[in-house]
PDB file of C-alpha atoms in Angstrom:
ATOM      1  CA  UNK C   1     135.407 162.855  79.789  1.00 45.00           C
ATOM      2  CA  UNK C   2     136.320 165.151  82.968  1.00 60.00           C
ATOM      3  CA  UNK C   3     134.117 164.497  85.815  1.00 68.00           C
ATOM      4  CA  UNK C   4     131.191 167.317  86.522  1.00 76.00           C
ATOM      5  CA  UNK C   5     132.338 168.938  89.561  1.00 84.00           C
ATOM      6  CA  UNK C   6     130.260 172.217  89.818  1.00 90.00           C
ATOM      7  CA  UNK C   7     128.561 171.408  93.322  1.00 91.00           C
ATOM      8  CA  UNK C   8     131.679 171.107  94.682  1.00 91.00           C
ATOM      9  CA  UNK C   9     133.780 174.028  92.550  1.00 92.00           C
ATOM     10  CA  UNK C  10     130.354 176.890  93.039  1.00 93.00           C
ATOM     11  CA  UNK C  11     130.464 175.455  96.853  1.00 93.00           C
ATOM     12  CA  UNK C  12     134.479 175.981  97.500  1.00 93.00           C
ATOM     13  CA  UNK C  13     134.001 179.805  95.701  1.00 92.00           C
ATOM     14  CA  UNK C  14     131.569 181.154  98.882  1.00 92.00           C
ATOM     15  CA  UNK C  15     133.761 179.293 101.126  1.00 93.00           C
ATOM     16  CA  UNK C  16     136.428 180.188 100.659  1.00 93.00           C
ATOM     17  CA  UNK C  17     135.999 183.529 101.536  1.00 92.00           C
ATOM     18  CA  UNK C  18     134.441 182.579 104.658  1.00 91.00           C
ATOM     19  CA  UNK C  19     137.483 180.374 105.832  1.00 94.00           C
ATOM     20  CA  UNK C  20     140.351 183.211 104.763  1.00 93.00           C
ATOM     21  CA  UNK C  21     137.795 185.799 106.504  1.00 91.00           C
ATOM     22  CA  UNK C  22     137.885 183.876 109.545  1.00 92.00           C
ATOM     23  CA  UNK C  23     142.037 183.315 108.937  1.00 93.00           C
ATOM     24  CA  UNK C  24     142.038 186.935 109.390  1.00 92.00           C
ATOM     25  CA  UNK C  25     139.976 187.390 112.422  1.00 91.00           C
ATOM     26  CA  UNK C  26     141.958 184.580 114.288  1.00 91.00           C
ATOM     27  CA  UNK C  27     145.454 186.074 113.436  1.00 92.00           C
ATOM     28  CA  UNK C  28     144.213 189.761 114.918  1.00 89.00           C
ATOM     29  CA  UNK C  29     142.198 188.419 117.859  1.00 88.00           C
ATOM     30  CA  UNK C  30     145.423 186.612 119.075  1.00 85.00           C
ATOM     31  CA  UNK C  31     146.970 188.874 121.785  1.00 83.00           C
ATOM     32  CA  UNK C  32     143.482 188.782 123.796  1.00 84.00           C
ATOM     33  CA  UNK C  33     141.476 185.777 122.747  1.00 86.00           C
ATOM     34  CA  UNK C  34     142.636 182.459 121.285  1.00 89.00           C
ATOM     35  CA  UNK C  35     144.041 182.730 117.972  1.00 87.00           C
ATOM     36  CA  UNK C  36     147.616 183.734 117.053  1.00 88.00           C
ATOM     37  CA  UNK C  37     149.797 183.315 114.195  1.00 90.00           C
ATOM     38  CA  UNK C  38     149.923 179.575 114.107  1.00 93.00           C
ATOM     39  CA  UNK C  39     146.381 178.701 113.709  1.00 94.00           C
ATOM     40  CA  UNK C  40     145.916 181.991 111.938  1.00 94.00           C
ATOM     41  CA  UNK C  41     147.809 180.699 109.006  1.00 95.00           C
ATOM     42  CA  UNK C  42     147.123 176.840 109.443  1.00 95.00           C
ATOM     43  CA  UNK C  43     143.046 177.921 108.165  1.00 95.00           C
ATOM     44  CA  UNK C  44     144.713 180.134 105.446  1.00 95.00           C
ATOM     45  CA  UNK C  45     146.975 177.125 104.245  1.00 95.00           C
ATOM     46  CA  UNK C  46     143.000 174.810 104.662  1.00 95.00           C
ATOM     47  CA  UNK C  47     141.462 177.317 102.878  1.00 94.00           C
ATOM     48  CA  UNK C  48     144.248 177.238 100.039  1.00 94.00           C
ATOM     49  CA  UNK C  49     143.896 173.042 100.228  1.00 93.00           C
ATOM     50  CA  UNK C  50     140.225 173.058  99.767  1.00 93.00           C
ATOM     51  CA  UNK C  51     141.058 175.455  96.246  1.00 92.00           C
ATOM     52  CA  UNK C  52     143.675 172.849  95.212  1.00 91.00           C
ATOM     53  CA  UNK C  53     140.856 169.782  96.081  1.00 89.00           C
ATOM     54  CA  UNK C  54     137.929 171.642  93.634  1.00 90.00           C
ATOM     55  CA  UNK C  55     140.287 173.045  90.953  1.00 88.00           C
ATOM     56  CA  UNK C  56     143.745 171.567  89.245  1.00 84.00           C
ATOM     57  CA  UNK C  57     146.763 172.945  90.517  1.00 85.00           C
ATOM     58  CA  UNK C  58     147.639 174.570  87.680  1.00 86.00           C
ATOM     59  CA  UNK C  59     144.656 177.289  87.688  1.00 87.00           C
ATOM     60  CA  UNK C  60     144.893 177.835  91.334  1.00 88.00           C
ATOM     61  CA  UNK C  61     148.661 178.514  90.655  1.00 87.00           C
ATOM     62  CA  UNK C  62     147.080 181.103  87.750  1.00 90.00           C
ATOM     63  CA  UNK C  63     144.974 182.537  90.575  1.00 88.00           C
ATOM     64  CA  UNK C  64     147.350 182.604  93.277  1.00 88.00           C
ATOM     65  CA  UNK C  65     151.268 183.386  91.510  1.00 90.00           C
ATOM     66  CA  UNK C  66     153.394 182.519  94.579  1.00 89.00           C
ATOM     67  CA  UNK C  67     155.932 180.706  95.361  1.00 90.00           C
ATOM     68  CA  UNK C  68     155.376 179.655  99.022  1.00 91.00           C
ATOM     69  CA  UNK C  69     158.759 178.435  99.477  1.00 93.00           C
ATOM     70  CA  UNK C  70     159.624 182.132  99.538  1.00 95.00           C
ATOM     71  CA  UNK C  71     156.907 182.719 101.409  1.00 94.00           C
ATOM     72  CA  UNK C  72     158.131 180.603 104.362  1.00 95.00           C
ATOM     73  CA  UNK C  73     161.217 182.513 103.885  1.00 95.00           C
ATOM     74  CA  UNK C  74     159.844 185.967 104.243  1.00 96.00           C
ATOM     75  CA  UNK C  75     157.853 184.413 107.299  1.00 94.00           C
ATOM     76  CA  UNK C  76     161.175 183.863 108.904  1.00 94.00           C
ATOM     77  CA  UNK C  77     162.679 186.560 107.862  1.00 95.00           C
ATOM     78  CA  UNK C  78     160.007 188.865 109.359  1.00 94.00           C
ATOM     79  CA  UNK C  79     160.333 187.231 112.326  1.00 92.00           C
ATOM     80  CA  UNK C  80     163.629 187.514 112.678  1.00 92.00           C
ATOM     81  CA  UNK C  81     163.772 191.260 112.173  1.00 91.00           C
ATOM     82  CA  UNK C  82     161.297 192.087 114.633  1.00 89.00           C
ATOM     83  CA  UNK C  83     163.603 190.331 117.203  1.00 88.00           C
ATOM     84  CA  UNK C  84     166.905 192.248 115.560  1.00 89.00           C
ATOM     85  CA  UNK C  85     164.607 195.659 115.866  1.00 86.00           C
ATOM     86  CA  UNK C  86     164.503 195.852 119.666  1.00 86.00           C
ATOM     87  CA  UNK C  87     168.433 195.530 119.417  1.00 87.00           C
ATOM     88  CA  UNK C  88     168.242 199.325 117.981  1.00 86.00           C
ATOM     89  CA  UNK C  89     166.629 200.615 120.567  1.00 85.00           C
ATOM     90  CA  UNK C  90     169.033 199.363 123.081  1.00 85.00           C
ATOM     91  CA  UNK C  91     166.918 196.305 124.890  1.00 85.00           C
ATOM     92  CA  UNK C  92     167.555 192.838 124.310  1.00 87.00           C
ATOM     93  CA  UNK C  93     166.918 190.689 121.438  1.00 88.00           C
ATOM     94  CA  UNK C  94     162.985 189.949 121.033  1.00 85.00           C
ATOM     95  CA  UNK C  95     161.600 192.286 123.088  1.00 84.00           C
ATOM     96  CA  UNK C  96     158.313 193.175 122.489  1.00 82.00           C
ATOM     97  CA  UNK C  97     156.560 197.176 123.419  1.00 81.00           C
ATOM     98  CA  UNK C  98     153.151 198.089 122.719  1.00 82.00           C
ATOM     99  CA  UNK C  99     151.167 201.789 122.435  1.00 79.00           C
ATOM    100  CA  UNK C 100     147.840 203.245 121.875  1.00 83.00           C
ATOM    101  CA  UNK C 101     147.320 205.182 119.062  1.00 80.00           C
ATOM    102  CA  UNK C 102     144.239 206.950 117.432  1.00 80.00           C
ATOM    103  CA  UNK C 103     143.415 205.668 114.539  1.00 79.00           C
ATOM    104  CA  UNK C 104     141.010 206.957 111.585  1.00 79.00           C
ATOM    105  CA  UNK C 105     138.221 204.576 112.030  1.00 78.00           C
ATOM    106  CA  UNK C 106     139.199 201.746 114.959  1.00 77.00           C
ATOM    107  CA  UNK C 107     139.458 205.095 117.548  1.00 76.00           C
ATOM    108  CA  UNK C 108     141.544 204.473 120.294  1.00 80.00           C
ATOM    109  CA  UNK C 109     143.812 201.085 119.326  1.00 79.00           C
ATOM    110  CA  UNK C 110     146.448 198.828 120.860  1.00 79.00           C
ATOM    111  CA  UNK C 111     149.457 198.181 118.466  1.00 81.00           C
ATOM    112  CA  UNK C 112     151.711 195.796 119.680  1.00 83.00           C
ATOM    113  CA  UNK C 113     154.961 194.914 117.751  1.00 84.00           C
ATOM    114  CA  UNK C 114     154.336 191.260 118.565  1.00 87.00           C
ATOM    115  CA  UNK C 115     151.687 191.186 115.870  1.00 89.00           C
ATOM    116  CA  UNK C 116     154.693 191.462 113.389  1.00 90.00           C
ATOM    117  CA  UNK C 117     156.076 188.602 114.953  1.00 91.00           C
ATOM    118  CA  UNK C 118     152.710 186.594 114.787  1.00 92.00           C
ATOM    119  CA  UNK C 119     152.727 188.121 110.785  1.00 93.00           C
ATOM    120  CA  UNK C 120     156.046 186.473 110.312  1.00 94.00           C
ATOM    121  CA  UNK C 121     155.130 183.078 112.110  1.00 94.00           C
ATOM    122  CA  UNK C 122     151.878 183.222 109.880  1.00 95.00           C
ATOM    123  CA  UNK C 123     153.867 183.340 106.890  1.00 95.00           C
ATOM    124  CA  UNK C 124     156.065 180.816 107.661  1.00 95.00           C
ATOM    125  CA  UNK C 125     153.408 178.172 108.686  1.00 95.00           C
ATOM    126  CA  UNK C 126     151.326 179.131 105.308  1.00 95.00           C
ATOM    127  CA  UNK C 127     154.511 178.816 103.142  1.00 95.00           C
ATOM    128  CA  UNK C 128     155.615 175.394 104.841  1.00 95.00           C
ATOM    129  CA  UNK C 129     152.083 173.914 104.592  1.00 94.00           C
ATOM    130  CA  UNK C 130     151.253 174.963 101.508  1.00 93.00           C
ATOM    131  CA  UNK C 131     154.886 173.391  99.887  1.00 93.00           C
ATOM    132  CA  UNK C 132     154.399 170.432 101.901  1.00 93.00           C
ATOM    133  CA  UNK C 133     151.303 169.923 100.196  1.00 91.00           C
ATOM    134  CA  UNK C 134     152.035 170.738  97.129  1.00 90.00           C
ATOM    135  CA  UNK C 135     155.254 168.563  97.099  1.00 90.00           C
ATOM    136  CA  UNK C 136     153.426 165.429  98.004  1.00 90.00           C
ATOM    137  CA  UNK C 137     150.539 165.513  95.955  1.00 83.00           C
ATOM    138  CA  UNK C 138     152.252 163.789  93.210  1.00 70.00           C
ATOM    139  CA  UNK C 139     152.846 166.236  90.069  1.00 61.00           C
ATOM    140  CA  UNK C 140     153.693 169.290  91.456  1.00 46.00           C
TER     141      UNK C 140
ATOM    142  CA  UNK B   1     105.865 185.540 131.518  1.00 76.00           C
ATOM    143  CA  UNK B   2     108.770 187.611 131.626  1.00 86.00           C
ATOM    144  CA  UNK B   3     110.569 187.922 128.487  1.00 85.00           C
ATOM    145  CA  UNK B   4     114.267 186.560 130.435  1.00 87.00           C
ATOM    146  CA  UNK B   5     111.956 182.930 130.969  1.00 91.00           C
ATOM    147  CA  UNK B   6     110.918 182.898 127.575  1.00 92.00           C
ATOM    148  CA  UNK B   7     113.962 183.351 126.372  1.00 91.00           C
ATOM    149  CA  UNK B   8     115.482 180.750 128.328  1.00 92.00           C
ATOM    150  CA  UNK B   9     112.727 178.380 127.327  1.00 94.00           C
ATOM    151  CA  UNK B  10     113.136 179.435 123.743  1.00 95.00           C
ATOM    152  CA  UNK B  11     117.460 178.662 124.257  1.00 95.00           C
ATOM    153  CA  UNK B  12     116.207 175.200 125.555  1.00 95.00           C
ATOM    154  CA  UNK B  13     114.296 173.997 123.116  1.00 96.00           C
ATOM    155  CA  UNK B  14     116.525 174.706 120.607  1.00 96.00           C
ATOM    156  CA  UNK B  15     118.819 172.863 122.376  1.00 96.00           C
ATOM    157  CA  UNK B  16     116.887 170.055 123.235  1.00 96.00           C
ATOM    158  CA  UNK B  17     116.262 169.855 119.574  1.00 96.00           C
ATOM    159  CA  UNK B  18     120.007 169.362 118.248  1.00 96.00           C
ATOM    160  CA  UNK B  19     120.429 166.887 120.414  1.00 96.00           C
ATOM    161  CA  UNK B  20     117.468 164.901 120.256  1.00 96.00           C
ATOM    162  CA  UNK B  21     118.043 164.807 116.109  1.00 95.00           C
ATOM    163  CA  UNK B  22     122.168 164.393 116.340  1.00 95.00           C
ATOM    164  CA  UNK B  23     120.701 161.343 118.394  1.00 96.00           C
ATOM    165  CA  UNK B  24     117.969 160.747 115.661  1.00 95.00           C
ATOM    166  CA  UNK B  25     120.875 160.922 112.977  1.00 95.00           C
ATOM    167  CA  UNK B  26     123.018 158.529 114.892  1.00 95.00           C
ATOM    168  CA  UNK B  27     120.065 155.739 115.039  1.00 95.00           C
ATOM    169  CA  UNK B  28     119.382 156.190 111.472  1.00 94.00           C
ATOM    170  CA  UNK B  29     123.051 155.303 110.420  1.00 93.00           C
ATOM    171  CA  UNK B  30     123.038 152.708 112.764  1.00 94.00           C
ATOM    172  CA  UNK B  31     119.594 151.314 111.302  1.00 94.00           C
ATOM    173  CA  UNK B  32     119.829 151.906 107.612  1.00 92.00           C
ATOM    174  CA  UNK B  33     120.738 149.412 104.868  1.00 91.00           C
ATOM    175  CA  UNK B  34     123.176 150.875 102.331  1.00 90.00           C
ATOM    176  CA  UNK B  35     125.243 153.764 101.950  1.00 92.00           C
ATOM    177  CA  UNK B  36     123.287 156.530 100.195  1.00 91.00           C
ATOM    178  CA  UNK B  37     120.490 156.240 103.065  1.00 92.00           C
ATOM    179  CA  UNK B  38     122.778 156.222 105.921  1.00 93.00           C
ATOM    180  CA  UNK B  39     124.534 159.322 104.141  1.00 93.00           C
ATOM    181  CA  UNK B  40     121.096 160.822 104.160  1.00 92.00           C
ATOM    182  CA  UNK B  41     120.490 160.189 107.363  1.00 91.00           C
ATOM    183  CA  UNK B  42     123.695 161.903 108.554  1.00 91.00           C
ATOM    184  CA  UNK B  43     123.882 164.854 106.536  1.00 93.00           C
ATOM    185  CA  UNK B  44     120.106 165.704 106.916  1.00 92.00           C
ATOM    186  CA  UNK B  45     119.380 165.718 110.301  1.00 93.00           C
ATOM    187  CA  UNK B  46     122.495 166.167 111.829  1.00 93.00           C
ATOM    188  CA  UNK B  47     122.612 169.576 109.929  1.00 94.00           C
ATOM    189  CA  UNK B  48     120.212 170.654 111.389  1.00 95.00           C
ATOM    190  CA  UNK B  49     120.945 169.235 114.952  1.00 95.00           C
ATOM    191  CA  UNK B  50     123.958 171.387 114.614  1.00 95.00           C
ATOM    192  CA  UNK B  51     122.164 174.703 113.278  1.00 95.00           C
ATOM    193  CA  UNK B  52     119.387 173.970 116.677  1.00 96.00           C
ATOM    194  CA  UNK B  53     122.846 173.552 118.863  1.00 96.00           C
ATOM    195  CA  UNK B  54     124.434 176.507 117.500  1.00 95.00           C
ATOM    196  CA  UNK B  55     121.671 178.941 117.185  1.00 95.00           C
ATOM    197  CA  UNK B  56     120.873 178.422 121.037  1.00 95.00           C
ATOM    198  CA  UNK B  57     124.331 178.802 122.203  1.00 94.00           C
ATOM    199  CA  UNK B  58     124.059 182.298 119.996  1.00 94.00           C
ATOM    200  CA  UNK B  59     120.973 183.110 121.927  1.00 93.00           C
ATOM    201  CA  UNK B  60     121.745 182.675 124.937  1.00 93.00           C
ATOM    202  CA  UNK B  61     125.111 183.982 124.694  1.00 92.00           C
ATOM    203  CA  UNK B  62     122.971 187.460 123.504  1.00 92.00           C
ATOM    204  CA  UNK B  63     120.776 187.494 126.033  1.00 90.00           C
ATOM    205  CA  UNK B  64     123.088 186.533 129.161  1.00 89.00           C
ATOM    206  CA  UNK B  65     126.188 188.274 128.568  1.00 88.00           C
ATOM    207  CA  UNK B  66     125.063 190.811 125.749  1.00 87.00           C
ATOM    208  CA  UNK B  67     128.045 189.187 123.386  1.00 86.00           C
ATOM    209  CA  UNK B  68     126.746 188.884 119.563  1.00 88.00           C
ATOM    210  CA  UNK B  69     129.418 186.489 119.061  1.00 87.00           C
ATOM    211  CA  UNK B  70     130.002 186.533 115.103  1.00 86.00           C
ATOM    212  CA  UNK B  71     131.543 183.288 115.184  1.00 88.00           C
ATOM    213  CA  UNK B  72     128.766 181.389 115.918  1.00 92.00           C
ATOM    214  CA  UNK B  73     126.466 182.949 112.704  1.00 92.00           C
ATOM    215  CA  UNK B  74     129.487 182.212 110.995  1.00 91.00           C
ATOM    216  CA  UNK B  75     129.772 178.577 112.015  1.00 92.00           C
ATOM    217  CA  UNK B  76     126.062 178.008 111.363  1.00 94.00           C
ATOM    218  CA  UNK B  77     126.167 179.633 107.862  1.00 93.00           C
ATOM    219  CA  UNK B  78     129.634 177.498 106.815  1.00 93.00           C
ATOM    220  CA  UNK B  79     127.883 173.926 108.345  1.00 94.00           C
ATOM    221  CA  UNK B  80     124.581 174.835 106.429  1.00 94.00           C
ATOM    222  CA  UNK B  81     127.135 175.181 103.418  1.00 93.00           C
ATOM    223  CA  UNK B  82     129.108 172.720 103.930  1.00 93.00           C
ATOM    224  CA  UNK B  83     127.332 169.331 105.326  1.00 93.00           C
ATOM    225  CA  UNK B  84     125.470 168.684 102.850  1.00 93.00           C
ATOM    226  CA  UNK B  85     128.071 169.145 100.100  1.00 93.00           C
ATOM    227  CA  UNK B  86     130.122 166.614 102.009  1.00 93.00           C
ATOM    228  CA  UNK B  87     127.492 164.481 102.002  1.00 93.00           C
ATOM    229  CA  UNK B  88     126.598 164.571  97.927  1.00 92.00           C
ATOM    230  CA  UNK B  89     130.397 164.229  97.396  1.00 92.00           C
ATOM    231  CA  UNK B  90     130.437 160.608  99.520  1.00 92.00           C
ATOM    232  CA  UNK B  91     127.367 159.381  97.848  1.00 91.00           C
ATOM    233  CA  UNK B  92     129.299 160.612  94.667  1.00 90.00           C
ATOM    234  CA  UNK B  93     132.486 158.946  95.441  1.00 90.00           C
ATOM    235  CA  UNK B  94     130.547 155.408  96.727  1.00 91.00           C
ATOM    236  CA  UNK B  95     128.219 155.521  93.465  1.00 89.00           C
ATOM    237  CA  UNK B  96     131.374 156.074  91.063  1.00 85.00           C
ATOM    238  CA  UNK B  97     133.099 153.097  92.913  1.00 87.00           C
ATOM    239  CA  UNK B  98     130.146 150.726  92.443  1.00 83.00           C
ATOM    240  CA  UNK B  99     129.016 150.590  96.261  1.00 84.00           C
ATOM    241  CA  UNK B 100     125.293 148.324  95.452  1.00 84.00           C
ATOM    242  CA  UNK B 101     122.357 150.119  96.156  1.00 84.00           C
ATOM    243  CA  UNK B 102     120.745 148.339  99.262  1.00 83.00           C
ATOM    244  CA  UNK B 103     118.478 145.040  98.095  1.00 83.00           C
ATOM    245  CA  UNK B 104     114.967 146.713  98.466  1.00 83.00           C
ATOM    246  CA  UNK B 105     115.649 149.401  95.511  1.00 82.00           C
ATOM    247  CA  UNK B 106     113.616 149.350  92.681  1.00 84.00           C
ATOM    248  CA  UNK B 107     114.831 152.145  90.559  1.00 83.00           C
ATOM    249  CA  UNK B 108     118.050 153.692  89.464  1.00 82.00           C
ATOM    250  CA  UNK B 109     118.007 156.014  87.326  1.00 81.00           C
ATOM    251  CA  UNK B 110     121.872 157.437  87.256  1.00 82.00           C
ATOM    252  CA  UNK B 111     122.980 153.736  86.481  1.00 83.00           C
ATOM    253  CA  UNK B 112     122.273 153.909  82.768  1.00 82.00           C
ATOM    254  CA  UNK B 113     124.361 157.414  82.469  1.00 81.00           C
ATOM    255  CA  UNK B 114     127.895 156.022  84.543  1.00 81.00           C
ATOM    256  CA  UNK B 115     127.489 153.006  82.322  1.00 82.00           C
ATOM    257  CA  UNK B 116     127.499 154.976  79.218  1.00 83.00           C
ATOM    258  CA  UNK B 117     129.861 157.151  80.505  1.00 80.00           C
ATOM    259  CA  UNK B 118     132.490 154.563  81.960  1.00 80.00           C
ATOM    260  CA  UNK B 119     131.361 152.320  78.143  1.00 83.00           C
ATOM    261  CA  UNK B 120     132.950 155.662  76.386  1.00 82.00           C
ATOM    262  CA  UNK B 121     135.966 155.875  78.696  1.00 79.00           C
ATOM    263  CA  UNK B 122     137.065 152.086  77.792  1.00 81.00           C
ATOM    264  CA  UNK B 123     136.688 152.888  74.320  1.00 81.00           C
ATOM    265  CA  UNK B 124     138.759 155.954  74.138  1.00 79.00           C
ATOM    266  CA  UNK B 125     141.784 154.359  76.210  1.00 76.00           C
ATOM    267  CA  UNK B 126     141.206 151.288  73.578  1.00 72.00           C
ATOM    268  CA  UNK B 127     142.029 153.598  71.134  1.00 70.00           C
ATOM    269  CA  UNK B 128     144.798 155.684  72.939  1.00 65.00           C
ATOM    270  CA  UNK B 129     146.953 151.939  73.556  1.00 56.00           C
TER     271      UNK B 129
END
């Protein structure tokens, strides 16, 4: 007989959305307020755990078809193209500009290329938790 | 009364509050007998403690600097969620591992079910070795 788990499944639905919401807001608030890449994808890889604690790992791996191994790759890969772009334009490796654009809705908006940087980190830290987690919770 | 006292008053009550039942929640672990009513205790009041806390750091963050900081609504919606889940799956877990209710219980009504329940369990890995 399985175990009746729909307090805890119902629950994890509405809050999950809640913790990959606030995921989000961390990893764009990083350049001026705390937040970043790093803790940006640490709540994405929580948010991901708490799905693998209420359901089996099979259906969230039904819901959510990735492999995060490549995930950490593309992570790192991201990153590292961001650093090899500011070699084009003639500046060393990593550099990092910024501009203000108008947008369609935000108005008037800083874009930074370090946010792709912080998208690659991101990647890479949700990739590597998620496989580390995966890989020691027995029959994965 | 100017409304910038009230509001102030208003920010330290709620403050006062949270505190007074985090402190209330803290006593009652300390003080009750078994599991299931210290788990009460904790969830319960310190809840709402936290809700009190939160919701008058939101205030007066409003009214002093004019910041409506999302995060906090945020934090008090996912702890409203979220406590008292965590505190229904401990009592869970404990129950299902056979933690005794505390000596002055008369009545338990879920024991019958997990018997039956744990009875049909034996009796189908009987039959599976």
């Amino acid at each position: 007989m399985k175990p009746n788990d729909v307090i805890l499944q119902t629950v994890t639905k509405v809050v999950t959305f809640i913790i990959l919401t606030f995921a989000v807001y961390l990893f764009l608030a990083g350049h001026h307020e705390p937040g970043g890449g790093f803790i940006g994808g640490l709540v994405i890889t929580s948010g991901l755990t708490l799905l693998y604690l209420a359901f089996d790992i099979e259906s969230v791996r039904q819901g959510v078809p990735v492999d995060f191994k490549i995930v950490a790759a593309v992570g790192v890969f991201i990153a590292v193209a961001t650093g090899m772009g500011s070699l084009l334009f003639d500046s060393p490796f990593l550099s990092q500009t910024y501009g203000y654009y108008n947008l369609p809705i935000f108005g008037e908006t800083e874009l930074a290329t370090a946010v792709l940087f912080d998208l690659g980190v991101a990647l890479a830290v949700v990739g590597t938790g998620v496989t580390i987690i995966l890989s020691i919770s027995g029959d994965a | 009364m100017s409304i910038s006292v009230i509001i102030k008053i208003i920010v330290t009550v709620l403050i006062l509050t949270g505190t007074v039942l985090s402190i209330l929640s803290a006593y009652g672990i300390l003080r009750l007998p078994d599991v299931y009513t210290r788990t009460h205790a904790a969830t319960k009041s310190t809840t709402l403690g936290v809700l009190c806390t939160l919701l008058g750091t939101f205030l007066y963050f409003w009214y002093t600097q004019g910041m409506v900081s999302i995060r906090l609504i945020l934090g008090i919606f996912f702890v409203f969620i979220t406590a008292p889940v965590a505190g229904h799956l401990i009592c869970r877990a404990a129950y299902r591992s056979g933690v005794k209710l505390a000596p002055e219980s008369i009545q338990d009504d879920l024991k019958e079910l997990v018997d039956q329940e744990q009875n049909e369990k034996r009796k189908s890995d009987g039959q599976n070795n």
